[in-house]
PDB file of C-alpha atoms in Angstrom:
ATOM      1  CA  MET A   1     325.170  97.512  68.104  1.00 98.00           C
ATOM      2  CA  ILE A   2     325.670  93.980  69.449  1.00 99.00           C
ATOM      3  CA  LEU A   3     323.532  91.359  67.695  1.00 99.00           C
ATOM      4  CA  THR A   4     323.187  88.019  69.453  1.00 99.00           C
ATOM      5  CA  VAL A   5     321.734  84.906  67.851  1.00 99.00           C
ATOM      6  CA  THR A   6     320.263  82.222  70.119  1.00 98.00           C
ATOM      7  CA  LEU A   7     318.706  79.291  68.284  1.00 99.00           C
ATOM      8  CA  ASN A   8     317.764  77.371  71.430  1.00 98.00           C
ATOM      9  CA  PRO A   9     316.660  79.950  74.027  1.00 98.00           C
ATOM     10  CA  CYS A  10     314.863  78.885  77.161  1.00 97.00           C
ATOM     11  CA  ILE A  11     313.336  79.857  80.418  1.00 97.00           C
ATOM     12  CA  ASP A  12     315.832  79.098  83.166  1.00 93.00           C
ATOM     13  CA  LEU A  13     313.740  77.955  86.131  1.00 94.00           C
ATOM     14  CA  LEU A  14     315.544  77.660  89.470  1.00 91.00           C
ATOM     15  CA  LEU A  15     313.775  75.845  92.291  1.00 94.00           C
ATOM     16  CA  GLY A  16     315.101  76.082  95.837  1.00 94.00           C
ATOM     17  CA  THR A  17     314.576  73.247  98.309  1.00 96.00           C
ATOM     18  CA  ARG A  18     315.756  72.348 101.801  1.00 95.00           C
ATOM     19  CA  GLY A  19     317.774  69.324 100.810  1.00 94.00           C
ATOM     20  CA  LEU A  20     317.203  67.103  97.796  1.00 93.00           C
ATOM     21  CA  LEU A  21     315.770  63.628  98.307  1.00 93.00           C
ATOM     22  CA  PRO A  22     315.857  61.280  95.304  1.00 92.00           C
ATOM     23  CA  TYR A  23     312.782  59.106  94.724  1.00 95.00           C
ATOM     24  CA  ASP A  24     310.757  61.226  97.149  1.00 96.00           C
ATOM     25  CA  THR A  25     308.665  64.394  97.279  1.00 96.00           C
ATOM     26  CA  ASN A  26     310.700  67.603  97.609  1.00 96.00           C
ATOM     27  CA  ARG A  27     309.003  70.814  98.698  1.00 97.00           C
ATOM     28  CA  VAL A  28     309.910  73.940  96.744  1.00 97.00           C
ATOM     29  CA  VAL A  29     310.593  76.936  99.002  1.00 97.00           C
ATOM     30  CA  THR A  30     311.841  79.439  96.394  1.00 93.00           C
ATOM     31  CA  ARG A  31     311.286  79.885  92.672  1.00 93.00           C
ATOM     32  CA  GLU A  32     313.118  82.118  90.177  1.00 90.00           C
ATOM     33  CA  GLU A  33     312.900  82.283  86.411  1.00 90.00           C
ATOM     34  CA  ASP A  34     314.645  84.280  83.716  1.00 90.00           C
ATOM     35  CA  ALA A  35     315.278  84.267  79.997  1.00 94.00           C
ATOM     36  CA  GLY A  36     318.165  81.921  79.253  1.00 94.00           C
ATOM     37  CA  GLY A  37     320.544  80.895  76.494  1.00 95.00           C
ATOM     38  CA  LYS A  38     324.063  82.071  75.708  1.00 96.00           C
ATOM     39  CA  GLY A  39     323.122  84.912  73.391  1.00 97.00           C
ATOM     40  CA  THR A  40     320.224  86.163  75.482  1.00 97.00           C
ATOM     41  CA  ASN A  41     322.411  86.217  78.601  1.00 96.00           C
ATOM     42  CA  LEU A  42     325.116  88.120  76.734  1.00 98.00           C
ATOM     43  CA  SER A  43     322.580  90.671  75.499  1.00 98.00           C
ATOM     44  CA  ARG A  44     321.086  91.122  78.977  1.00 97.00           C
ATOM     45  CA  VAL A  45     324.482  91.905  80.502  1.00 97.00           C
ATOM     46  CA  ALA A  46     325.571  94.141  77.632  1.00 98.00           C
ATOM     47  CA  ALA A  47     322.325  96.123  77.929  1.00 98.00           C
ATOM     48  CA  GLU A  48     322.832  96.441  81.692  1.00 97.00           C
ATOM     49  CA  LEU A  49     326.234  97.995  80.951  1.00 97.00           C
ATOM     50  CA  GLY A  50     324.799 100.520  78.521  1.00 96.00           C
ATOM     51  CA  ALA A  51     325.298  98.791  75.177  1.00 98.00           C
ATOM     52  CA  LYS A  52     322.721  98.772  72.413  1.00 98.00           C
ATOM     53  CA  THR A  53     321.861  95.145  71.698  1.00 99.00           C
ATOM     54  CA  THR A  54     319.379  93.104  69.691  1.00 99.00           C
ATOM     55  CA  ALA A  55     318.693  89.436  70.414  1.00 99.00           C
ATOM     56  CA  CYS A  56     317.609  87.292  67.473  1.00 99.00           C
ATOM     57  CA  VAL A  57     315.716  84.390  69.018  1.00 99.00           C
ATOM     58  CA  LEU A  58     313.482  81.494  68.023  1.00 99.00           C
ATOM     59  CA  LEU A  59     310.449  81.706  70.313  1.00 99.00           C
ATOM     60  CA  GLY A  60     307.197  79.784  70.536  1.00 98.00           C
ATOM     61  CA  GLY A  61     304.179  79.465  72.814  1.00 98.00           C
ATOM     62  CA  GLY A  62     303.604  80.990  76.225  1.00 97.00           C
ATOM     63  CA  THR A  63     307.153  80.303  77.362  1.00 97.00           C
ATOM     64  CA  GLY A  64     308.475  82.125  74.316  1.00 98.00           C
ATOM     65  CA  ALA A  65     306.263  85.116  75.100  1.00 98.00           C
ATOM     66  CA  HIS A  66     307.720  85.162  78.615  1.00 96.00           C
ATOM     67  CA  VAL A  67     311.285  85.217  77.247  1.00 97.00           C
ATOM     68  CA  GLN A  68     310.304  88.151  75.029  1.00 98.00           C
ATOM     69  CA  ARG A  69     308.916  90.104  78.004  1.00 97.00           C
ATOM     70  CA  VAL A  70     312.049  89.512  80.078  1.00 95.00           C
ATOM     71  CA  LEU A  71     314.305  90.725  77.271  1.00 97.00           C
ATOM     72  CA  GLU A  72     312.242  93.865  76.729  1.00 98.00           C
ATOM     73  CA  LEU A  73     312.158  94.661  80.455  1.00 96.00           C
ATOM     74  CA  GLN A  74     315.951  94.408  80.596  1.00 95.00           C
ATOM     75  CA  GLY A  75     316.592  96.780  77.702  1.00 97.00           C
ATOM     76  CA  VAL A  76     317.204  94.201  74.968  1.00 98.00           C
ATOM     77  CA  THR A  77     315.473  94.545  71.589  1.00 98.00           C
ATOM     78  CA  PRO A  78     314.100  91.105  70.623  1.00 98.00           C
ATOM     79  CA  ALA A  79     314.045  90.091  66.951  1.00 99.00           C
ATOM     80  CA  ILE A  80     311.790  87.052  66.889  1.00 99.00           C
ATOM     81  CA  VAL A  81     311.282  84.148  64.536  1.00 99.00           C
ATOM     82  CA  HIS A  82     308.061  82.574  65.800  1.00 98.00           C
ATOM     83  CA  THR A  83     308.127  78.785  65.973  1.00 99.00           C
ATOM     84  CA  GLN A  84     305.487  76.088  66.084  1.00 98.00           C
ATOM     85  CA  ALA A  85     307.408  74.424  68.908  1.00 98.00           C
ATOM     86  CA  GLN A  86     307.102  75.908  72.380  1.00 98.00           C
ATOM     87  CA  THR A  87     310.250  77.417  73.868  1.00 98.00           C
ATOM     88  CA  ARG A  88     311.891  74.974  76.260  1.00 98.00           C
ATOM     89  CA  VAL A  89     312.245  75.260  80.036  1.00 98.00           C
ATOM     90  CA  ASN A  90     315.499  74.264  81.755  1.00 96.00           C
ATOM     91  CA  VAL A  91     315.070  73.378  85.414  1.00 95.00           C
ATOM     92  CA  SER A  92     317.742  73.683  88.109  1.00 91.00           C
ATOM     93  CA  VAL A  93     317.265  72.575  91.711  1.00 93.00           C
ATOM     94  CA  GLN A  94     319.309  74.238  94.460  1.00 90.00           C
ATOM     95  CA  ASP A  95     319.252  72.116  97.606  1.00 92.00           C
ATOM     96  CA  GLY A  96     320.196  74.858 100.073  1.00 88.00           C
ATOM     97  CA  SER A  97     323.851  73.827 100.263  1.00 88.00           C
ATOM     98  CA  ASP A  98     326.885  75.573  98.763  1.00 80.00           C
ATOM     99  CA  ARG A  99     327.060  72.963  96.015  1.00 82.00           C
ATOM    100  CA  PRO A 100     326.076  73.746  92.399  1.00 79.00           C
ATOM    101  CA  PRO A 101     322.446  73.122  91.482  1.00 85.00           C
ATOM    102  CA  THR A 102     321.214  69.936  89.832  1.00 90.00           C
ATOM    103  CA  THR A 103     320.146  70.901  86.312  1.00 90.00           C
ATOM    104  CA  PHE A 104     317.795  69.333  83.773  1.00 94.00           C
ATOM    105  CA  ASN A 105     318.102  70.760  80.241  1.00 94.00           C
ATOM    106  CA  MET A 106     315.427  70.115  77.628  1.00 95.00           C
ATOM    107  CA  LYS A 107     316.422  69.583  73.994  1.00 94.00           C
ATOM    108  CA  GLY A 108     314.358  72.280  72.277  1.00 97.00           C
ATOM    109  CA  GLY A 109     312.493  72.281  68.961  1.00 97.00           C
ATOM    110  CA  PRO A 110     311.645  70.791  66.569  1.00 98.00           C
ATOM    111  CA  ILE A 111     312.372  73.729  64.272  1.00 98.00           C
ATOM    112  CA  THR A 112     311.023  73.614  60.719  1.00 98.00           C
ATOM    113  CA  GLY A 113     313.066  74.261  57.599  1.00 98.00           C
ATOM    114  CA  ASP A 114     311.088  77.424  56.903  1.00 98.00           C
ATOM    115  CA  GLU A 115     311.760  78.748  60.415  1.00 99.00           C
ATOM    116  CA  TRP A 116     315.497  78.136  59.959  1.00 99.00           C
ATOM    117  CA  GLN A 117     315.461  79.995  56.633  1.00 98.00           C
ATOM    118  CA  GLN A 118     313.719  82.918  58.343  1.00 99.00           C
ATOM    119  CA  VAL A 119     316.587  83.014  60.842  1.00 99.00           C
ATOM    120  CA  THR A 120     319.261  83.184  58.146  1.00 99.00           C
ATOM    121  CA  ARG A 121     317.493  86.045  56.383  1.00 99.00           C
ATOM    122  CA  MET A 122     316.887  87.949  59.621  1.00 99.00           C
ATOM    123  CA  VAL A 123     320.486  87.623  60.825  1.00 99.00           C
ATOM    124  CA  VAL A 124     321.941  88.957  57.580  1.00 98.00           C
ATOM    125  CA  GLU A 125     319.466  91.850  57.574  1.00 98.00           C
ATOM    126  CA  LEU A 126     320.149  92.825  61.205  1.00 99.00           C
ATOM    127  CA  ALA A 127     323.911  92.407  60.835  1.00 99.00           C
ATOM    128  CA  ALA A 128     323.980  95.429  58.535  1.00 97.00           C
ATOM    129  CA  GLU A 129     323.521  97.605  61.654  1.00 97.00           C
ATOM    130  CA  ALA A 130     325.820  95.607  63.962  1.00 98.00           C
ATOM    131  CA  ASP A 131     329.420  95.928  65.102  1.00 98.00           C
ATOM    132  CA  TRP A 132     329.433  92.401  66.534  1.00 99.00           C
ATOM    133  CA  VAL A 133     327.335  89.343  65.732  1.00 99.00           C
ATOM    134  CA  CYS A 134     327.444  86.751  68.520  1.00 99.00           C
ATOM    135  CA  LEU A 135     326.448  83.185  67.712  1.00 99.00           C
ATOM    136  CA  GLY A 136     326.153  80.726  70.540  1.00 96.00           C
ATOM    137  CA  GLY A 137     324.564  77.960  72.487  1.00 95.00           C
ATOM    138  CA  SER A 138     323.133  74.553  71.744  1.00 96.00           C
ATOM    139  CA  LEU A 139     321.137  73.652  68.649  1.00 98.00           C
ATOM    140  CA  PRO A 140     317.490  72.551  68.887  1.00 98.00           C
ATOM    141  CA  GLU A 141     316.066  69.606  67.012  1.00 98.00           C
ATOM    142  CA  GLY A 142     315.631  70.462  63.334  1.00 98.00           C
ATOM    143  CA  ILE A 143     318.546  72.894  63.089  1.00 98.00           C
ATOM    144  CA  PRO A 144     321.458  71.463  61.038  1.00 98.00           C
ATOM    145  CA  VAL A 145     324.686  70.729  62.888  1.00 98.00           C
ATOM    146  CA  ASP A 146     326.538  73.128  60.572  1.00 98.00           C
ATOM    147  CA  ALA A 147     324.199  76.030  61.390  1.00 99.00           C
ATOM    148  CA  TRP A 148     326.958  78.243  62.785  1.00 99.00           C
ATOM    149  CA  ARG A 149     329.182  77.559  59.762  1.00 98.00           C
ATOM    150  CA  THR A 150     326.308  78.539  57.477  1.00 99.00           C
ATOM    151  CA  LEU A 151     325.626  81.796  59.322  1.00 99.00           C
ATOM    152  CA  ILE A 152     329.310  82.735  59.542  1.00 98.00           C
ATOM    153  CA  GLY A 153     329.654  82.130  55.810  1.00 98.00           C
ATOM    154  CA  LEU A 154     326.762  84.522  55.170  1.00 98.00           C
ATOM    155  CA  LEU A 155     328.217  87.128  57.540  1.00 98.00           C
ATOM    156  CA  ARG A 156     331.867  87.069  56.450  1.00 96.00           C
ATOM    157  CA  PRO A 157     331.359  89.437  53.466  1.00 96.00           C
ATOM    158  CA  LEU A 158     329.862  92.055  55.818  1.00 97.00           C
ATOM    159  CA  PRO A 159     331.917  94.606  57.825  1.00 97.00           C
ATOM    160  CA  VAL A 160     331.090  92.970  61.148  1.00 98.00           C
ATOM    161  CA  ARG A 161     333.040  91.030  63.797  1.00 98.00           C
ATOM    162  CA  ILE A 162     331.774  87.510  64.527  1.00 98.00           C
ATOM    163  CA  LEU A 163     331.881  85.774  67.911  1.00 99.00           C
ATOM    164  CA  LEU A 164     331.192  82.046  68.192  1.00 98.00           C
ATOM    165  CA  ASP A 165     330.520  80.426  71.575  1.00 97.00           C
ATOM    166  CA  ALA A 166     329.673  76.776  70.962  1.00 96.00           C
ATOM    167  CA  ASP A 167     330.950  73.252  71.631  1.00 94.00           C
ATOM    168  CA  ASP A 168     331.738  69.936  69.960  1.00 95.00           C
ATOM    169  CA  GLU A 169     330.831  69.477  66.277  1.00 97.00           C
ATOM    170  CA  PRO A 170     328.947  72.797  65.863  1.00 98.00           C
ATOM    171  CA  LEU A 171     332.081  74.598  67.115  1.00 97.00           C
ATOM    172  CA  ARG A 172     334.472  72.617  64.904  1.00 97.00           C
ATOM    173  CA  LEU A 173     332.330  73.193  61.832  1.00 98.00           C
ATOM    174  CA  GLY A 174     331.834  76.851  62.700  1.00 98.00           C
ATOM    175  CA  LEU A 175     335.589  77.380  62.938  1.00 97.00           C
ATOM    176  CA  GLU A 176     335.921  76.305  59.304  1.00 96.00           C
ATOM    177  CA  ALA A 177     334.061  79.467  58.259  1.00 97.00           C
ATOM    178  CA  GLY A 178     336.430  81.833  60.091  1.00 96.00           C
ATOM    179  CA  PRO A 179     334.839  83.599  63.085  1.00 98.00           C
ATOM    180  CA  HIS A 180     336.875  86.372  64.677  1.00 98.00           C
ATOM    181  CA  LEU A 181     336.483  85.394  68.348  1.00 99.00           C
ATOM    182  CA  ILE A 182     335.663  82.202  70.229  1.00 98.00           C
ATOM    183  CA  LYS A 183     335.384  81.554  73.978  1.00 98.00           C
ATOM    184  CA  PRO A 184     335.676  77.904  74.937  1.00 97.00           C
ATOM    185  CA  ASN A 185     335.923  76.921  78.575  1.00 96.00           C
ATOM    186  CA  LEU A 186     338.596  74.445  79.666  1.00 96.00           C
ATOM    187  CA  ASN A 187     336.495  71.388  78.859  1.00 96.00           C
ATOM    188  CA  GLU A 188     335.447  72.749  75.461  1.00 96.00           C
ATOM    189  CA  ALA A 189     339.032  73.692  74.576  1.00 97.00           C
ATOM    190  CA  SER A 190     340.173  70.217  75.640  1.00 97.00           C
ATOM    191  CA  ARG A 191     337.613  68.584  73.358  1.00 96.00           C
ATOM    192  CA  LEU A 192     338.549  70.899  70.498  1.00 96.00           C
ATOM    193  CA  LEU A 193     342.254  70.061  70.731  1.00 96.00           C
ATOM    194  CA  GLY A 194     341.835  66.442  71.775  1.00 96.00           C
ATOM    195  CA  ARG A 195     343.897  66.652  74.952  1.00 97.00           C
ATOM    196  CA  PRO A 196     343.349  67.631  78.595  1.00 97.00           C
ATOM    197  CA  ILE A 197     344.004  71.278  79.437  1.00 97.00           C
ATOM    198  CA  ALA A 198     344.428  72.546  82.985  1.00 95.00           C
ATOM    199  CA  GLY A 199     345.862  75.672  84.565  1.00 95.00           C
ATOM    200  CA  VAL A 200     346.835  79.075  83.243  1.00 97.00           C
ATOM    201  CA  GLU A 201     349.936  78.004  81.319  1.00 97.00           C
ATOM    202  CA  GLN A 202     348.218  75.215  79.401  1.00 98.00           C
ATOM    203  CA  ALA A 203     345.128  77.350  78.768  1.00 98.00           C
ATOM    204  CA  ALA A 204     347.269  80.177  77.381  1.00 98.00           C
ATOM    205  CA  SER A 205     349.141  77.767  75.094  1.00 98.00           C
ATOM    206  CA  ALA A 206     345.841  76.307  73.920  1.00 98.00           C
ATOM    207  CA  ALA A 207     344.448  79.773  73.174  1.00 98.00           C
ATOM    208  CA  ILE A 208     347.527  80.644  71.098  1.00 98.00           C
ATOM    209  CA  GLU A 209     347.329  77.330  69.223  1.00 98.00           C
ATOM    210  CA  ILE A 210     343.643  77.773  68.419  1.00 98.00           C
ATOM    211  CA  ARG A 211     344.198  81.390  67.379  1.00 98.00           C
ATOM    212  CA  SER A 212     346.933  80.315  64.948  1.00 97.00           C
ATOM    213  CA  ALA A 213     344.592  77.737  63.424  1.00 96.00           C
ATOM    214  CA  MET A 214     341.879  80.383  63.044  1.00 97.00           C
ATOM    215  CA  ALA A 215     344.305  82.728  61.283  1.00 96.00           C
ATOM    216  CA  ALA A 216     345.360  79.915  58.948  1.00 94.00           C
ATOM    217  CA  ARG A 217     341.699  79.516  57.960  1.00 89.00           C
ATOM    218  CA  GLY A 218     341.553  83.159  56.953  1.00 89.00           C
ATOM    219  CA  ALA A 219     339.987  84.795  60.017  1.00 91.00           C
ATOM    220  CA  ALA A 220     341.010  88.451  60.191  1.00 91.00           C
ATOM    221  CA  ASP A 221     342.710  89.383  63.481  1.00 95.00           C
ATOM    222  CA  PRO A 222     341.296  86.390  65.380  1.00 98.00           C
ATOM    223  CA  ALA A 223     341.168  86.095  69.155  1.00 99.00           C
ATOM    224  CA  VAL A 224     340.526  83.276  71.612  1.00 99.00           C
ATOM    225  CA  ILE A 225     339.401  83.484  75.234  1.00 99.00           C
ATOM    226  CA  VAL A 226     339.628  80.357  77.367  1.00 98.00           C
ATOM    227  CA  SER A 227     337.509  80.758  80.491  1.00 97.00           C
ATOM    228  CA  MET A 228     338.639  78.764  83.524  1.00 95.00           C
ATOM    229  CA  GLY A 229     335.872  79.339  86.057  1.00 89.00           C
ATOM    230  CA  ALA A 230     337.354  80.030  89.474  1.00 89.00           C
ATOM    231  CA  GLU A 231     340.841  80.277  87.921  1.00 95.00           C
ATOM    232  CA  GLY A 232     339.991  83.286  85.748  1.00 96.00           C
ATOM    233  CA  ALA A 233     340.425  83.562  81.980  1.00 98.00           C
ATOM    234  CA  VAL A 234     343.193  83.844  79.398  1.00 99.00           C
ATOM    235  CA  ALA A 235     343.044  85.521  75.998  1.00 99.00           C
ATOM    236  CA  ALA A 236     345.220  85.247  72.890  1.00 99.00           C
ATOM    237  CA  THR A 237     344.702  88.327  70.711  1.00 98.00           C
ATOM    238  CA  GLY A 238     346.368  90.495  68.104  1.00 96.00           C
ATOM    239  CA  GLU A 239     347.446  92.788  70.953  1.00 96.00           C
ATOM    240  CA  GLY A 240     349.153  89.918  72.806  1.00 97.00           C
ATOM    241  CA  SER A 241     348.189  87.293  75.364  1.00 98.00           C
ATOM    242  CA  PHE A 242     346.578  88.237  78.666  1.00 99.00           C
ATOM    243  CA  PHE A 243     345.489  86.654  81.938  1.00 99.00           C
ATOM    244  CA  ALA A 244     342.550  87.912  83.976  1.00 98.00           C
ATOM    245  CA  PRO A 245     342.844  86.468  87.500  1.00 98.00           C
ATOM    246  CA  PRO A 246     339.560  85.678  89.239  1.00 95.00           C
ATOM    247  CA  VAL A 247     337.969  88.550  91.116  1.00 95.00           C
ATOM    248  CA  ALA A 248     337.534  87.505  94.742  1.00 89.00           C
ATOM    249  CA  VAL A 249     333.806  87.172  95.447  1.00 93.00           C
ATOM    250  CA  HIS A 250     331.542  84.809  97.353  1.00 85.00           C
ATOM    251  CA  PRO A 251     329.863  82.914  94.499  1.00 84.00           C
ATOM    252  CA  ARG A 252     326.182  82.083  94.816  1.00 79.00           C
ATOM    253  CA  SER A 253     325.517  80.745  91.304  1.00 76.00           C
ATOM    254  CA  THR A 254     327.746  80.370  88.250  1.00 78.00           C
ATOM    255  CA  ILE A 255     324.822  80.219  85.794  1.00 79.00           C
ATOM    256  CA  GLY A 256     325.543  82.705  82.998  1.00 86.00           C
ATOM    257  CA  SER A 257     328.973  83.815  84.247  1.00 91.00           C
ATOM    258  CA  GLY A 258     330.740  82.900  81.004  1.00 92.00           C
ATOM    259  CA  ASP A 259     328.080  84.686  78.957  1.00 96.00           C
ATOM    260  CA  SER A 260     328.429  87.684  81.273  1.00 96.00           C
ATOM    261  CA  LEU A 261     332.172  87.790  80.633  1.00 97.00           C
ATOM    262  CA  LEU A 262     331.431  88.204  76.936  1.00 98.00           C
ATOM    263  CA  GLY A 263     328.710  90.769  77.591  1.00 98.00           C
ATOM    264  CA  GLY A 264     331.127  92.865  79.628  1.00 98.00           C
ATOM    265  CA  LEU A 265     333.886  92.450  77.046  1.00 98.00           C
ATOM    266  CA  LEU A 266     331.771  93.581  74.093  1.00 99.00           C
ATOM    267  CA  ALA A 267     330.188  96.425  76.058  1.00 98.00           C
ATOM    268  CA  ALA A 268     333.718  97.644  76.809  1.00 98.00           C
ATOM    269  CA  PHE A 269     334.689  97.421  73.136  1.00 98.00           C
ATOM    270  CA  GLY A 270     331.645  99.572  72.412  1.00 96.00           C
ATOM    271  CA  HIS A 271     333.065 102.162  74.808  1.00 95.00           C
ATOM    272  CA  GLY A 272     336.365 102.185  72.890  1.00 97.00           C
ATOM    273  CA  LYS A 273     338.381 100.032  75.310  1.00 98.00           C
ATOM    274  CA  ASP A 274     341.392  97.989  74.192  1.00 98.00           C
ATOM    275  CA  TRP A 275     341.775  94.256  74.783  1.00 98.00           C
ATOM    276  CA  PRO A 276     343.310  94.348  78.281  1.00 98.00           C
ATOM    277  CA  GLU A 277     340.713  96.797  79.571  1.00 98.00           C
ATOM    278  CA  ALA A 278     337.832  95.016  77.836  1.00 98.00           C
ATOM    279  CA  LEU A 279     338.948  91.718  79.356  1.00 98.00           C
ATOM    280  CA  ARG A 280     338.979  93.415  82.747  1.00 98.00           C
ATOM    281  CA  TRP A 281     335.370  94.504  82.196  1.00 98.00           C
ATOM    282  CA  GLY A 282     334.494  90.954  81.202  1.00 98.00           C
ATOM    283  CA  SER A 283     336.156  89.543  84.302  1.00 98.00           C
ATOM    284  CA  ALA A 284     334.221  91.938  86.534  1.00 98.00           C
ATOM    285  CA  ALA A 285     330.915  91.171  84.782  1.00 97.00           C
ATOM    286  CA  GLY A 286     331.415  87.421  85.074  1.00 96.00           C
ATOM    287  CA  ALA A 287     332.246  87.729  88.772  1.00 95.00           C
ATOM    288  CA  ALA A 288     329.266  90.027  89.349  1.00 95.00           C
ATOM    289  CA  THR A 289     326.891  87.456  87.877  1.00 93.00           C
ATOM    290  CA  ALA A 290     328.422  84.766  90.100  1.00 91.00           C
ATOM    291  CA  THR A 291     327.377  86.794  93.165  1.00 91.00           C
ATOM    292  CA  THR A 292     323.697  86.752  92.169  1.00 87.00           C
ATOM    293  CA  ASP A 293     321.082  84.190  93.079  1.00 75.00           C
ATOM    294  CA  GLY A 294     320.124  81.568  90.550  1.00 71.00           C
ATOM    295  CA  THR A 295     319.520  82.861  87.050  1.00 75.00           C
ATOM    296  CA  GLU A 296     320.005  86.570  87.739  1.00 83.00           C
ATOM    297  CA  ILE A 297     322.649  88.526  85.817  1.00 87.00           C
ATOM    298  CA  ALA A 298     325.241  91.093  86.798  1.00 88.00           C
ATOM    299  CA  ARG A 299     324.001  94.513  87.861  1.00 93.00           C
ATOM    300  CA  ARG A 300     325.867  97.578  86.707  1.00 96.00           C
ATOM    301  CA  GLY A 301     326.619  98.874  90.201  1.00 96.00           C
ATOM    302  CA  VAL A 302     328.188  95.572  91.224  1.00 96.00           C
ATOM    303  CA  VAL A 303     330.248  95.406  88.017  1.00 96.00           C
ATOM    304  CA  GLU A 304     331.527  98.938  88.620  1.00 96.00           C
ATOM    305  CA  GLU A 305     332.487  98.052  92.198  1.00 97.00           C
ATOM    306  CA  LEU A 306     334.292  94.885  91.099  1.00 96.00           C
ATOM    307  CA  LEU A 307     336.119  96.825  88.377  1.00 96.00           C
ATOM    308  CA  THR A 308     338.069  98.534  91.152  1.00 96.00           C
ATOM    309  CA  ARG A 309     339.492  95.101  92.038  1.00 96.00           C
ATOM    310  CA  ALA A 310     339.655  93.384  88.646  1.00 98.00           C
ATOM    311  CA  THR A 311     343.116  93.118  87.085  1.00 98.00           C
ATOM    312  CA  VAL A 312     344.632  91.880  83.829  1.00 98.00           C
ATOM    313  CA  ARG A 313     348.289  91.141  83.182  1.00 98.00           C
ATOM    314  CA  ARG A 314     350.157  90.517  79.960  1.00 98.00           C
ATOM    315  CA  LEU A 315     351.554  87.030  79.446  1.00 97.00           C
ATOM    316  CA  PRO A 316     354.975  86.404  77.882  1.00 89.00           C
TER     317      PRO A 316
END
């Protein structure tokens, strides 16, 4: 089972307009909304690909109830800590061009101390049935900056693999506790190492460097994926280093593509695939999500079609 933990879930609301005029009235011509957040997106894709997955989420109010319904409809089992604060709504505006949408992300929270303690107890309890525990996304107001480090410390004694997908200080602190897998993008990897990273060669070197640091902190068989958007992804693993070139598609929206890569990867691990093949699944899932409109996720049929074109090669 794949357990995801999303402390700051949301409704992703995408509004379509014909052009975008600042300081003026813009008429909405299309509207789409889905459950959002790194862990929830990962769970949605993994479920679409046949994996059993539970999403531990902090949800409150009518928006939280909507997130719960979306997860259930898409085959994800929600494990809910109910909050006094209403679940946030992130708004993106697509102006009808081929450019990325303009996005407005709310902060989320505040979360009470008791609600946070409920999360820690729930995660440890659910992890007893999990193969992977996936921690990711931003932190709402009220959640301590070392939340991921705390959860990883509680999970390390258990026979479970831990994925961390975060940024900035929460990522740096989380790494101290020894997760098994992280997936920074180029910008996140650059911030982590304190230098600019661009291109396959630099990304691969960065992944190896970060993996070595994780091993030095005691992580068992660590792995690092650096996602590069339209350039593909590289991975440094115990089986070697690999490059997944981008699958040629006509992208419509990149929202959730990185989360979809991880959903495809972990679903493949659940089917007994090795690292190169699992990375190929992840590459196909990420590309499939990029072909969807707005906040939609990859569909199994599209992933299976793209798998016929997805490749992975070993790096020296």
